[in-house]
Coordinates of C-alpha atoms in Angstrom, one line a residue:
Chain N
X1 CA 124.3 10.7 -36.1
X2 CA 123.7 7.1 -34.9
X3 CA 120.3 5.9 -36.0
X4 CA 118.8 2.9 -34.3
X5 CA 116.2 1.6 -36.7
X6 CA 113.6 -1.0 -35.8
X7 CA 112.8 -3.5 -38.6
X8 CA 109.6 -4.9 -37.2
X9 CA 108.9 -8.6 -37.0
X10 CA 108.5 -10.4 -40.2
X11 CA 110.1 -9.4 -43.5
X12 CA 111.9 -6.6 -45.4
X13 CA 108.6 -4.6 -45.9
X14 CA 108.0 -4.2 -42.2
X15 CA 110.5 -1.3 -42.0
X16 CA 108.9 2.1 -41.7
X17 CA 109.0 4.6 -44.6
X18 CA 111.1 6.8 -42.2
X19 CA 113.5 4.0 -41.4
X20 CA 113.9 3.1 -45.1
X21 CA 114.9 6.6 -46.0
X22 CA 117.5 6.6 -43.3
X23 CA 118.9 3.2 -44.4
X24 CA 119.2 4.4 -48.0
X25 CA 121.1 7.5 -47.1
X26 CA 123.4 6.3 -44.3
X27 CA 127.1 6.0 -44.7
X28 CA 127.2 2.5 -43.1
X29 CA 124.4 0.1 -42.2
X30 CA 124.8 -2.6 -39.5
X31 CA 122.3 -5.4 -38.9
X32 CA 122.1 -6.7 -35.3
X33 CA 121.8 -10.4 -36.0
X34 CA 122.2 -12.3 -32.8
X35 CA 119.3 -11.5 -30.5
X36 CA 116.5 -12.0 -33.0
X37 CA 116.0 -12.6 -36.7
X38 CA 113.7 -11.5 -39.5
X39 CA 112.1 -14.3 -41.5
X40 CA 114.1 -13.3 -44.5
X41 CA 117.9 -13.4 -45.3
X42 CA 120.3 -10.6 -45.2
X43 CA 120.6 -10.7 -49.0
X44 CA 116.9 -10.0 -49.4
X45 CA 117.3 -6.9 -47.1
X46 CA 120.3 -5.7 -49.2
X47 CA 118.4 -6.0 -52.4
X48 CA 115.3 -4.2 -51.0
X49 CA 117.5 -1.4 -49.6
X50 CA 119.7 -1.3 -52.7
X51 CA 122.9 -1.3 -50.6
X52 CA 125.2 -3.5 -48.6
X53 CA 124.5 -4.3 -45.0
X54 CA 127.2 -5.3 -42.4
X55 CA 126.2 -8.2 -40.1
X56 CA 126.9 -7.3 -36.5
X57 CA 127.4 -10.3 -34.2
X58 CA 127.5 -10.1 -30.4
X59 CA 131.2 -9.6 -30.3
X60 CA 131.2 -6.6 -32.6
X61 CA 128.3 -5.0 -30.7
X62 CA 129.6 -5.7 -27.3
X63 CA 133.3 -5.3 -27.8
X64 CA 133.7 -3.5 -31.1
X65 CA 131.1 -0.7 -30.6
X66 CA 133.7 2.0 -31.3
X67 CA 134.2 0.5 -34.7
X68 CA 130.4 0.8 -35.3
X69 CA 130.5 4.4 -34.1
X70 CA 133.5 5.4 -36.0
X71 CA 133.0 8.9 -37.6
X72 CA 129.3 8.9 -36.5
X73 CA 129.8 12.4 -35.2
X74 CA 130.2 13.5 -38.8
X75 CA 128.4 10.8 -40.8
X76 CA 125.2 8.9 -40.5
X77 CA 125.5 5.3 -39.2
X78 CA 122.4 3.1 -39.1
X79 CA 122.1 0.2 -36.7
X80 CA 119.2 -2.1 -37.6
X81 CA 117.5 -4.1 -34.9
X82 CA 114.7 -6.7 -35.5
X83 CA 111.6 -5.6 -33.7
X84 CA 112.1 -2.3 -31.8
X85 CA 115.6 -1.1 -30.8
X86 CA 114.4 -0.8 -27.2
X87 CA 112.1 -3.7 -27.2
X88 CA 112.9 -7.2 -26.0
X89 CA 116.7 -6.5 -26.3
X90 CA 117.6 -2.9 -25.4
X91 CA 120.6 -1.4 -27.0
X92 CA 121.1 1.2 -24.3
X93 CA 124.8 0.4 -24.0
X94 CA 125.5 1.4 -27.6
X95 CA 123.6 4.7 -27.1
X96 CA 125.5 5.3 -23.8
X97 CA 128.8 4.7 -25.6
X98 CA 127.8 7.1 -28.3
X99 CA 126.9 9.7 -25.7
X100 CA 130.4 9.4 -24.2
X101 CA 131.9 10.0 -27.6
X102 CA 129.7 13.0 -28.1
X103 CA 127.7 11.3 -30.9
X104 CA 124.0 12.1 -31.1
X105 CA 121.6 9.2 -31.6
X106 CA 118.0 8.9 -32.8
X107 CA 115.6 5.9 -32.5
X108 CA 113.1 4.9 -35.2
X109 CA 110.5 2.7 -33.4
X110 CA 108.8 -0.3 -34.8
X111 CA 106.7 -3.2 -33.8
X112 CA 108.2 -5.3 -31.0
X113 CA 107.0 -8.7 -30.0
X114 CA 106.4 -7.1 -26.6
X115 CA 103.4 -5.2 -28.2
X116 CA 102.9 -7.3 -31.3
X117 CA 101.8 -10.2 -29.1
X118 CA 98.5 -8.1 -28.8
X119 CA 97.6 -9.9 -32.1
X120 CA 96.5 -12.8 -29.9
X121 CA 93.6 -10.6 -28.9
X122 CA 94.8 -10.7 -25.3
X123 CA 94.8 -7.1 -23.9
X124 CA 98.2 -5.7 -23.2
X125 CA 96.9 -4.0 -20.1
X126 CA 96.4 -7.4 -18.6
X127 CA 100.0 -8.5 -19.0
X128 CA 102.4 -8.6 -16.1
X129 CA 106.2 -8.7 -16.4
X130 CA 107.7 -10.5 -19.4
X131 CA 110.0 -13.5 -18.9
X132 CA 112.5 -15.4 -21.0
X133 CA 112.8 -19.1 -21.4
X134 CA 116.3 -20.6 -22.2
X135 CA 117.0 -24.0 -23.6
X136 CA 117.3 -26.5 -20.7
X137 CA 120.2 -28.9 -20.7
X138 CA 120.8 -32.0 -18.8
X139 CA 122.3 -30.1 -15.9
X140 CA 121.0 -26.6 -16.3
X141 CA 117.3 -25.9 -16.0
X142 CA 117.1 -22.3 -14.6
X143 CA 113.8 -21.6 -13.1
X144 CA 114.0 -18.0 -11.9
X145 CA 111.4 -17.2 -14.6
X146 CA 109.0 -19.3 -12.5
X147 CA 109.0 -16.8 -9.7
X148 CA 108.1 -14.0 -12.1
X149 CA 105.3 -16.1 -13.5
X150 CA 104.1 -16.8 -10.0
X151 CA 103.9 -13.0 -9.3
X152 CA 101.9 -12.5 -12.4
X153 CA 99.5 -15.4 -11.8
X154 CA 98.9 -14.2 -8.2
X155 CA 97.7 -10.9 -9.7
X156 CA 95.6 -12.6 -12.3
X157 CA 97.8 -11.3 -15.2
X158 CA 99.0 -12.8 -18.4
X159 CA 102.7 -13.6 -18.9
X160 CA 104.5 -13.3 -22.2
X161 CA 107.2 -15.9 -22.4
X162 CA 110.0 -15.0 -24.9
X163 CA 111.8 -18.1 -26.1
X164 CA 115.5 -18.7 -26.6
X165 CA 117.3 -18.5 -29.9
X166 CA 120.9 -19.5 -30.5
X167 CA 122.5 -17.9 -33.4
X168 CA 126.2 -18.1 -34.1
X169 CA 127.0 -19.8 -30.8
X170 CA 130.5 -21.3 -30.7
X171 CA 130.6 -25.1 -30.2
X172 CA 132.0 -25.8 -26.8
X173 CA 133.2 -29.1 -27.9
X174 CA 135.3 -27.5 -30.6
X175 CA 136.4 -24.6 -28.4
X176 CA 137.9 -27.1 -26.0
X177 CA 140.1 -28.3 -28.9
X178 CA 141.1 -24.7 -29.7
X179 CA 138.9 -24.3 -32.7
X180 CA 136.0 -21.8 -33.2
X181 CA 133.2 -23.5 -35.0
X182 CA 129.7 -22.3 -34.8
X183 CA 126.7 -24.5 -33.9
X184 CA 123.8 -24.5 -36.4
X185 CA 121.1 -21.9 -35.3
X186 CA 118.4 -23.2 -32.9
X187 CA 115.1 -21.7 -32.2
X188 CA 112.9 -22.8 -29.3
X189 CA 109.4 -23.8 -30.3
X190 CA 106.1 -23.3 -28.4
X191 CA 106.0 -27.0 -27.7
X192 CA 109.5 -27.0 -26.1
X193 CA 108.6 -23.9 -24.1
X194 CA 105.3 -25.5 -22.8
X195 CA 107.1 -28.7 -22.0
X196 CA 109.9 -27.0 -20.1
X197 CA 107.3 -24.9 -18.2
X198 CA 105.6 -28.2 -17.1
X199 CA 109.0 -29.6 -16.1
X200 CA 109.7 -26.7 -13.8
X201 CA 106.3 -26.9 -12.2
X202 CA 106.9 -30.6 -11.6
X203 CA 110.1 -29.7 -9.9
X204 CA 109.0 -26.6 -7.9
X205 CA 105.5 -27.9 -7.1
X206 CA 104.2 -24.5 -6.1
X207 CA 101.0 -25.0 -8.2
X208 CA 101.6 -21.8 -10.2
X209 CA 100.2 -23.5 -13.3
X210 CA 99.6 -27.1 -14.5
X211 CA 98.9 -29.2 -17.5
X212 CA 95.4 -27.8 -17.8
X213 CA 96.4 -24.1 -17.6
X214 CA 95.5 -22.2 -20.7
X215 CA 98.1 -20.6 -23.0
X216 CA 98.3 -19.1 -26.4
X217 CA 101.2 -20.0 -28.8
X218 CA 102.1 -17.4 -31.5
X219 CA 104.4 -18.1 -34.4
X220 CA 105.7 -15.7 -37.0
X221 CA 103.8 -12.7 -35.7
X222 CA 103.1 -10.2 -38.5
X223 CA 104.0 -12.6 -41.3
X224 CA 101.5 -13.8 -44.0
X225 CA 101.7 -17.3 -42.4
X226 CA 101.3 -16.0 -38.8
X227 CA 99.8 -18.8 -36.7
X228 CA 98.0 -18.7 -33.3
X229 CA 97.1 -21.7 -31.2
X230 CA 95.2 -21.7 -27.9
X231 CA 95.1 -24.6 -25.6
X232 CA 96.2 -26.2 -22.4
X233 CA 100.0 -26.4 -21.7
X234 CA 99.7 -30.1 -22.1
X235 CA 98.2 -29.6 -25.6
X236 CA 100.7 -26.9 -26.5
X237 CA 103.6 -29.2 -25.5
X238 CA 102.5 -31.4 -28.5
X239 CA 101.7 -28.7 -31.0
X240 CA 103.6 -28.2 -34.2
X241 CA 103.6 -24.5 -35.1
X242 CA 106.0 -24.6 -38.0
X243 CA 109.1 -22.4 -38.5
X244 CA 110.4 -19.8 -36.0
X245 CA 110.0 -17.4 -34.3
X246 CA 107.7 -18.6 -31.6
X247 CA 106.3 -17.0 -28.4
X248 CA 103.9 -18.1 -25.7
X249 CA 101.5 -16.4 -23.4
X250 CA 100.3 -18.0 -20.2
X251 CA 96.9 -16.7 -19.4
X252 CA 96.0 -15.0 -16.2
X253 CA 92.6 -15.5 -14.5
X254 CA 91.6 -11.9 -15.0
X255 CA 90.4 -12.3 -18.6
X256 CA 87.8 -10.4 -20.5
X257 CA 85.0 -12.2 -22.4
X258 CA 86.3 -10.5 -25.6
X259 CA 89.6 -12.1 -25.0
X260 CA 88.0 -15.5 -24.6
X261 CA 85.9 -15.1 -27.8
X262 CA 89.0 -14.0 -29.7
X263 CA 91.3 -16.9 -28.7
X264 CA 88.7 -19.7 -28.6
X265 CA 88.8 -19.5 -32.4
X266 CA 92.4 -20.8 -32.3
X267 CA 91.8 -23.6 -29.8
X268 CA 93.5 -27.0 -30.5
X269 CA 90.3 -28.5 -29.0
X270 CA 87.3 -26.3 -28.2
X271 CA 86.0 -28.8 -25.6
X272 CA 89.1 -28.9 -23.5
X273 CA 89.5 -25.1 -23.9
X274 CA 86.0 -24.5 -22.6
X275 CA 86.5 -27.0 -19.7
X276 CA 89.7 -25.3 -18.6
X277 CA 88.2 -21.9 -19.0
X278 CA 85.3 -22.7 -16.8
X279 CA 87.6 -23.9 -14.1
X280 CA 89.9 -21.0 -13.7
X281 CA 89.4 -18.0 -15.9
X282 CA 87.1 -15.0 -16.6
X283 CA 87.6 -13.3 -13.2
X284 CA 86.9 -9.6 -13.3
X285 CA 89.2 -8.6 -10.5
Chain E
X1 CA 89.8 -8.6 -46.6
X2 CA 89.9 -6.3 -43.6
X3 CA 93.4 -4.9 -43.0
X4 CA 94.1 -3.4 -39.6
X5 CA 97.2 -1.2 -40.2
X6 CA 99.3 0.3 -37.5
X7 CA 100.5 3.8 -38.2
X8 CA 103.2 4.0 -35.5
X9 CA 103.5 7.0 -33.2
X10 CA 104.6 10.2 -34.8
X11 CA 104.0 11.2 -38.4
X12 CA 103.0 10.0 -41.8
X13 CA 106.3 8.3 -42.5
X14 CA 106.0 6.0 -39.5
X15 CA 103.7 3.6 -41.5
X16 CA 105.6 0.5 -42.7
X17 CA 106.3 -0.2 -46.3
X18 CA 103.9 -3.1 -46.1
X19 CA 101.2 -1.0 -44.6
X20 CA 101.6 1.8 -47.2
X21 CA 101.2 -0.7 -50.1
X22 CA 97.9 -1.9 -48.6
X23 CA 96.6 1.6 -48.0
X24 CA 97.4 2.6 -51.6
X25 CA 95.5 -0.4 -53.0
X26 CA 92.5 -0.7 -50.7
X27 CA 89.0 0.1 -51.9
X28 CA 88.2 2.2 -48.8
X29 CA 90.5 3.5 -46.0
X30 CA 89.3 4.4 -42.5
X31 CA 91.3 6.3 -39.9
X32 CA 90.5 5.5 -36.3
X33 CA 90.7 9.0 -34.8
X34 CA 89.4 9.0 -31.3
X35 CA 91.6 6.8 -29.0
X36 CA 94.9 8.3 -30.1
X37 CA 96.3 10.8 -32.7
X38 CA 99.3 11.2 -34.9
X39 CA 101.1 14.4 -34.7
X40 CA 100.1 15.3 -38.2
X41 CA 96.6 16.2 -39.7
X42 CA 94.5 13.9 -41.8
X43 CA 95.2 16.0 -44.9
X44 CA 98.9 15.3 -44.6
X45 CA 98.2 11.6 -44.5
X46 CA 95.9 11.9 -47.5
X47 CA 98.5 13.7 -49.6
X48 CA 101.2 11.2 -48.5
X49 CA 99.0 8.2 -49.4
X50 CA 97.7 9.9 -52.5
X51 CA 94.1 9.0 -51.7
X52 CA 91.2 10.0 -49.5
X53 CA 90.9 8.8 -46.0
X54 CA 87.6 8.5 -44.0
X55 CA 87.7 9.6 -40.4
X56 CA 86.1 7.0 -38.2
X57 CA 84.9 8.3 -34.9
X58 CA 83.8 6.3 -31.9
X59 CA 80.2 6.1 -33.0
X60 CA 81.1 4.7 -36.5
X61 CA 83.5 2.1 -35.1
X62 CA 81.3 1.0 -32.2
X63 CA 77.8 1.2 -33.8
X64 CA 78.5 1.4 -37.5
X65 CA 81.1 -1.3 -37.9
X66 CA 78.9 -3.1 -40.6
X67 CA 79.3 0.1 -42.7
X68 CA 83.1 -0.2 -42.4
X69 CA 82.9 -3.9 -43.2
X70 CA 80.6 -3.5 -46.2
X71 CA 81.8 -5.6 -49.2
X72 CA 85.0 -6.5 -47.3
X73 CA 84.5 -10.1 -48.3
X74 CA 85.1 -9.1 -51.9
X75 CA 87.1 -5.9 -51.6
X76 CA 90.0 -4.7 -49.5
X77 CA 89.2 -2.3 -46.6
X78 CA 91.9 -0.8 -44.6
X79 CA 91.4 0.4 -41.0
X80 CA 94.2 2.6 -39.8
X81 CA 95.1 2.8 -36.1
X82 CA 97.6 5.1 -34.5
X83 CA 100.3 2.9 -32.9
X84 CA 99.5 -0.8 -33.2
X85 CA 96.0 -2.1 -33.9
X86 CA 96.2 -4.4 -30.8
X87 CA 98.3 -2.1 -28.6
X88 CA 96.9 0.4 -26.1
X89 CA 93.4 0.2 -27.7
X90 CA 92.5 -3.2 -29.1
X91 CA 90.2 -3.5 -32.0
X92 CA 89.2 -7.1 -31.3
X93 CA 85.5 -6.3 -31.5
X94 CA 85.9 -5.2 -35.1
X95 CA 87.8 -8.3 -36.0
X96 CA 85.2 -10.5 -34.2
X97 CA 82.4 -8.8 -36.1
X98 CA 84.3 -9.4 -39.4
X99 CA 84.6 -13.1 -38.4
X100 CA 80.9 -13.3 -37.8
X101 CA 80.3 -11.9 -41.3
X102 CA 82.8 -14.4 -42.8
X103 CA 85.3 -11.7 -43.6
X104 CA 89.0 -12.5 -43.2
X105 CA 91.3 -10.0 -41.5
X106 CA 95.0 -9.3 -41.3
X107 CA 97.0 -7.1 -39.0
X108 CA 100.0 -5.0 -39.9
X109 CA 101.8 -4.4 -36.7
X110 CA 103.7 -1.2 -35.8
X111 CA 105.2 0.6 -32.9
X112 CA 102.9 1.0 -29.9
X113 CA 103.5 3.3 -27.0
X114 CA 103.4 0.0 -24.9
X115 CA 106.7 -0.9 -26.4
X116 CA 107.9 2.5 -27.8
X117 CA 108.2 3.6 -24.1
X118 CA 111.4 1.6 -24.2
X119 CA 113.0 4.7 -25.7
X120 CA 113.3 5.9 -22.1
X121 CA 116.0 3.3 -21.6
X122 CA 113.9 1.5 -19.0
X123 CA 113.8 -2.2 -19.7
X124 CA 110.4 -3.5 -20.8
X125 CA 111.1 -6.7 -18.9
X126 CA 110.9 -4.6 -15.7
X127 CA 107.4 -3.2 -16.4
X128 CA 104.3 -4.5 -14.6
X129 CA 100.8 -3.9 -15.8
X130 CA 100.0 -0.7 -17.6
X131 CA 97.5 1.8 -16.2
X132 CA 95.4 4.6 -17.6
X133 CA 94.9 8.0 -16.1
X134 CA 91.7 9.9 -16.8
X135 CA 91.1 13.7 -16.4
X136 CA 89.9 14.2 -12.8
X137 CA 86.9 16.5 -12.3
X138 CA 85.7 18.2 -9.2
X139 CA 83.6 15.2 -8.2
X140 CA 85.1 12.3 -10.1
X141 CA 88.7 11.2 -9.3
X142 CA 88.8 7.5 -10.0
X143 CA 91.7 5.8 -8.2
X144 CA 91.4 2.2 -9.2
X145 CA 94.7 2.7 -11.1
X146 CA 96.4 3.2 -7.8
X147 CA 95.7 -0.4 -6.8
X148 CA 97.4 -1.6 -10.0
X149 CA 100.4 0.7 -9.3
X150 CA 100.6 -0.6 -5.8
X151 CA 100.8 -4.2 -7.1
X152 CA 103.6 -3.2 -9.5
X153 CA 105.5 -1.2 -6.8
X154 CA 105.3 -4.1 -4.3
X155 CA 107.0 -6.3 -7.0
X156 CA 109.6 -3.6 -7.7
X157 CA 108.4 -3.0 -11.2
X158 CA 108.0 0.1 -13.4
X159 CA 104.5 1.3 -14.3
X160 CA 103.6 2.9 -17.7
X161 CA 100.8 5.4 -17.1
X162 CA 98.9 6.2 -20.3
X163 CA 97.2 9.6 -20.1
X164 CA 93.7 10.6 -21.2
X165 CA 92.9 12.3 -24.4
X166 CA 89.5 13.8 -25.3
X167 CA 88.8 14.0 -29.0
X168 CA 85.4 14.8 -30.3
X169 CA 83.6 14.7 -27.0
X170 CA 80.1 16.2 -27.1
X171 CA 79.7 19.1 -24.7
X172 CA 77.4 18.1 -21.9
X173 CA 76.2 21.6 -21.4
X174 CA 75.0 21.8 -25.0
X175 CA 73.6 18.2 -25.0
X176 CA 71.3 19.3 -22.2
X177 CA 69.9 21.9 -24.5
X178 CA 69.5 19.4 -27.3
X179 CA 72.4 20.4 -29.4
X180 CA 75.5 18.3 -30.3
X181 CA 78.5 20.5 -30.1
X182 CA 82.0 19.1 -29.6
X183 CA 84.4 20.2 -27.0
X184 CA 87.8 21.3 -28.2
X185 CA 90.3 18.4 -28.0
X186 CA 92.2 18.0 -24.7
X187 CA 95.4 16.0 -24.1
X188 CA 96.7 15.3 -20.6
X189 CA 100.2 16.4 -19.9
X190 CA 102.9 14.7 -17.8
X191 CA 102.6 17.5 -15.3
X192 CA 98.8 16.9 -14.8
X193 CA 99.4 13.2 -14.6
X194 CA 102.0 13.6 -11.9
X195 CA 99.9 16.0 -10.0
X196 CA 96.8 13.8 -10.1
X197 CA 99.0 10.8 -8.9
X198 CA 100.1 12.9 -5.9
X199 CA 96.5 13.8 -5.3
X200 CA 95.4 10.2 -5.2
X201 CA 98.3 9.3 -2.8
X202 CA 97.2 12.1 -0.5
X203 CA 93.7 10.7 -0.4
X204 CA 94.6 7.0 -0.2
X205 CA 97.6 7.4 2.1
X206 CA 98.9 3.9 1.5
X207 CA 102.5 5.1 0.8
X208 CA 102.7 3.5 -2.6
X209 CA 104.7 6.5 -3.9
X210 CA 105.2 10.1 -2.9
X211 CA 106.6 13.5 -4.0
X212 CA 110.1 12.1 -4.0
X213 CA 109.4 9.0 -6.1
X214 CA 111.2 9.0 -9.4
X215 CA 109.4 9.0 -12.8
X216 CA 110.2 9.6 -16.4
X217 CA 108.0 11.8 -18.6
X218 CA 108.0 11.1 -22.3
X219 CA 106.5 13.4 -25.0
X220 CA 106.1 12.8 -28.7
X221 CA 107.8 9.4 -28.7
X222 CA 109.3 8.7 -32.1
X223 CA 109.0 12.3 -33.4
X224 CA 112.0 14.6 -34.2
X225 CA 111.2 16.7 -31.2
X226 CA 110.8 13.7 -28.8
X227 CA 111.4 14.8 -25.2
X228 CA 112.3 12.8 -22.1
X229 CA 112.5 14.2 -18.6
X230 CA 113.4 12.3 -15.4
X231 CA 112.7 13.6 -12.0
X232 CA 110.6 13.2 -8.8
X233 CA 106.8 13.3 -9.1
X234 CA 107.0 16.7 -7.4
X235 CA 109.4 18.0 -10.1
X236 CA 107.4 16.4 -13.0
X237 CA 104.2 18.0 -11.7
X238 CA 105.8 21.4 -12.6
X239 CA 107.5 20.4 -15.9
X240 CA 106.4 21.7 -19.3
X241 CA 107.0 19.1 -21.9
X242 CA 105.3 20.9 -24.8
X243 CA 102.7 19.6 -27.2
X244 CA 101.0 16.1 -26.9
X245 CA 101.1 13.1 -26.7
X246 CA 102.6 12.5 -23.3
X247 CA 103.1 9.4 -21.1
X248 CA 104.7 8.8 -17.7
X249 CA 106.6 5.9 -16.2
X250 CA 106.7 5.5 -12.5
X251 CA 110.0 3.8 -11.5
X252 CA 110.1 0.5 -9.6
X253 CA 112.9 -0.2 -7.2
X254 CA 114.3 -3.1 -9.2
X255 CA 116.3 -0.9 -11.5
X256 CA 119.5 -1.8 -13.4
X257 CA 122.5 0.6 -13.4
X258 CA 122.2 0.9 -17.2
X259 CA 118.7 2.2 -16.7
X260 CA 120.0 4.8 -14.2
X261 CA 122.8 5.9 -16.4
X262 CA 120.4 6.3 -19.3
X263 CA 117.7 8.3 -17.6
X264 CA 120.0 10.4 -15.4
X265 CA 120.9 12.4 -18.6
X266 CA 117.3 13.7 -18.7
X267 CA 117.1 14.6 -15.1
X268 CA 115.4 18.0 -14.3
X269 CA 117.9 18.3 -11.5
X270 CA 120.7 15.7 -11.2
X271 CA 121.2 16.4 -7.5
X272 CA 117.6 15.6 -6.5
X273 CA 117.6 12.7 -8.9
X274 CA 120.7 11.2 -7.2
X275 CA 119.3 11.8 -3.8
X276 CA 116.0 10.1 -4.6
X277 CA 117.8 7.2 -6.3
X278 CA 120.0 6.6 -3.3
X279 CA 117.0 6.4 -1.1
X280 CA 114.9 3.8 -2.9
X281 CA 116.2 2.4 -6.2
X282 CA 118.8 0.0 -7.7
X283 CA 117.6 -3.1 -6.0
X284 CA 118.6 -6.2 -7.8
X285 CA 115.7 -8.4 -6.7

């Protein structure tokens, strides 16, 4: 049996009791460690589980899945995924490969950022499609996300923006010289995300949002030091929310008073928050 | 401290290790038992936690929240919510009341159906806004959900339809005679949901979807007997998916081949599935 076990969002104790039992008994345990991270190191997981854990990078999962699935028709293999196994990153391809090999699979769900973002007090019913924000470079500033945000905004809906992380990325400079050396990990912040959003708006000029549009930044959702900040995009582009992981929600105009009361508490500046709110939010339909 | 602890979706072992530690140590433990249910009884939770649990009905949570929050500035009170505390039902009002009373609160996230529905293999990025379906009566068939579905369909997005449950509803017939007697609990099925959706389409006639539109039914997500069925709305209107809880996803036309491969396995009839697919799905933008 292949078990896909969600680890939740913050630390080693966010695994479910059901998930932990499976991890303790499995023959081999893999940790998917390239699309998201827990806020604790692999060693801490191993000592909590009382067993070794094999780190699975992109190459192993995408090209070496048969190695992961070896003997899984007779033995139990656990594949651990930060968040939920079918959340922000879906591991359908691994399950499909297991199916082809006649291996059964089971999923142990857990909190995903796609629902955990509800901790902002914004109602999940009022969210449109989720988008991803990648690190812009000098020559590559993809803005297809902007079209999705536009669709959400036109319907008055919130948009969850998931931000880029780069873990174990080969250095292109070294690759060119025939060496594989990995770049240090990078995690996009709320400030970078807000600033890139404003950059896209300046380029596309479709008025989907602007410096005074309200958003909520969330850092380390589910952790003891979880942090929420509400403010305009201009304010969030300057905010320091501490260590990763970060996410951002751009508010839609259809916003309930309960949502306002909840997030106002986290406002960078209650005066600018109220001013922006008055201008464009609180529509009921 | 007020702890809002998510219980996940299926049984007593879906609580996280972090959540379980809080429940064991709290002074009082409430179980929100009217917006969703676990698939196990309260007694099973109590024996698993090794402590008593107080059932909190709608009246206690909405009118008696000060009773729940009593002494929570000095002692720990745990408020347990099926799924995630800020998932399909958000308990922002309780947290706001705690704030007013100067009581701190912390959330322990868990799987919500809003992300757990990813187990269908449909990508959460491709979902639009979520809608709710209530039990239609002879004279009351609210169709505002249809407008939301229309918005999603126009964008090519999937729609998660959360279905009604009625737990501890007073019998109107008895109320009229001055007695409070509760109706037996009722849980909407995938078949009822699909059939009500077709009824609305017949009335509104805007061609948002039809009998041949594809959908996925999900029952008991996260449980050992989790069941997924893919088919046309006409087929799903006839399907028996067993005990509660059920949910339905109406497919959008922007659908990835991986999603197709994943759900085709659960098709009621692979021939009608393929025929419907060919007609309207698989668009890339």
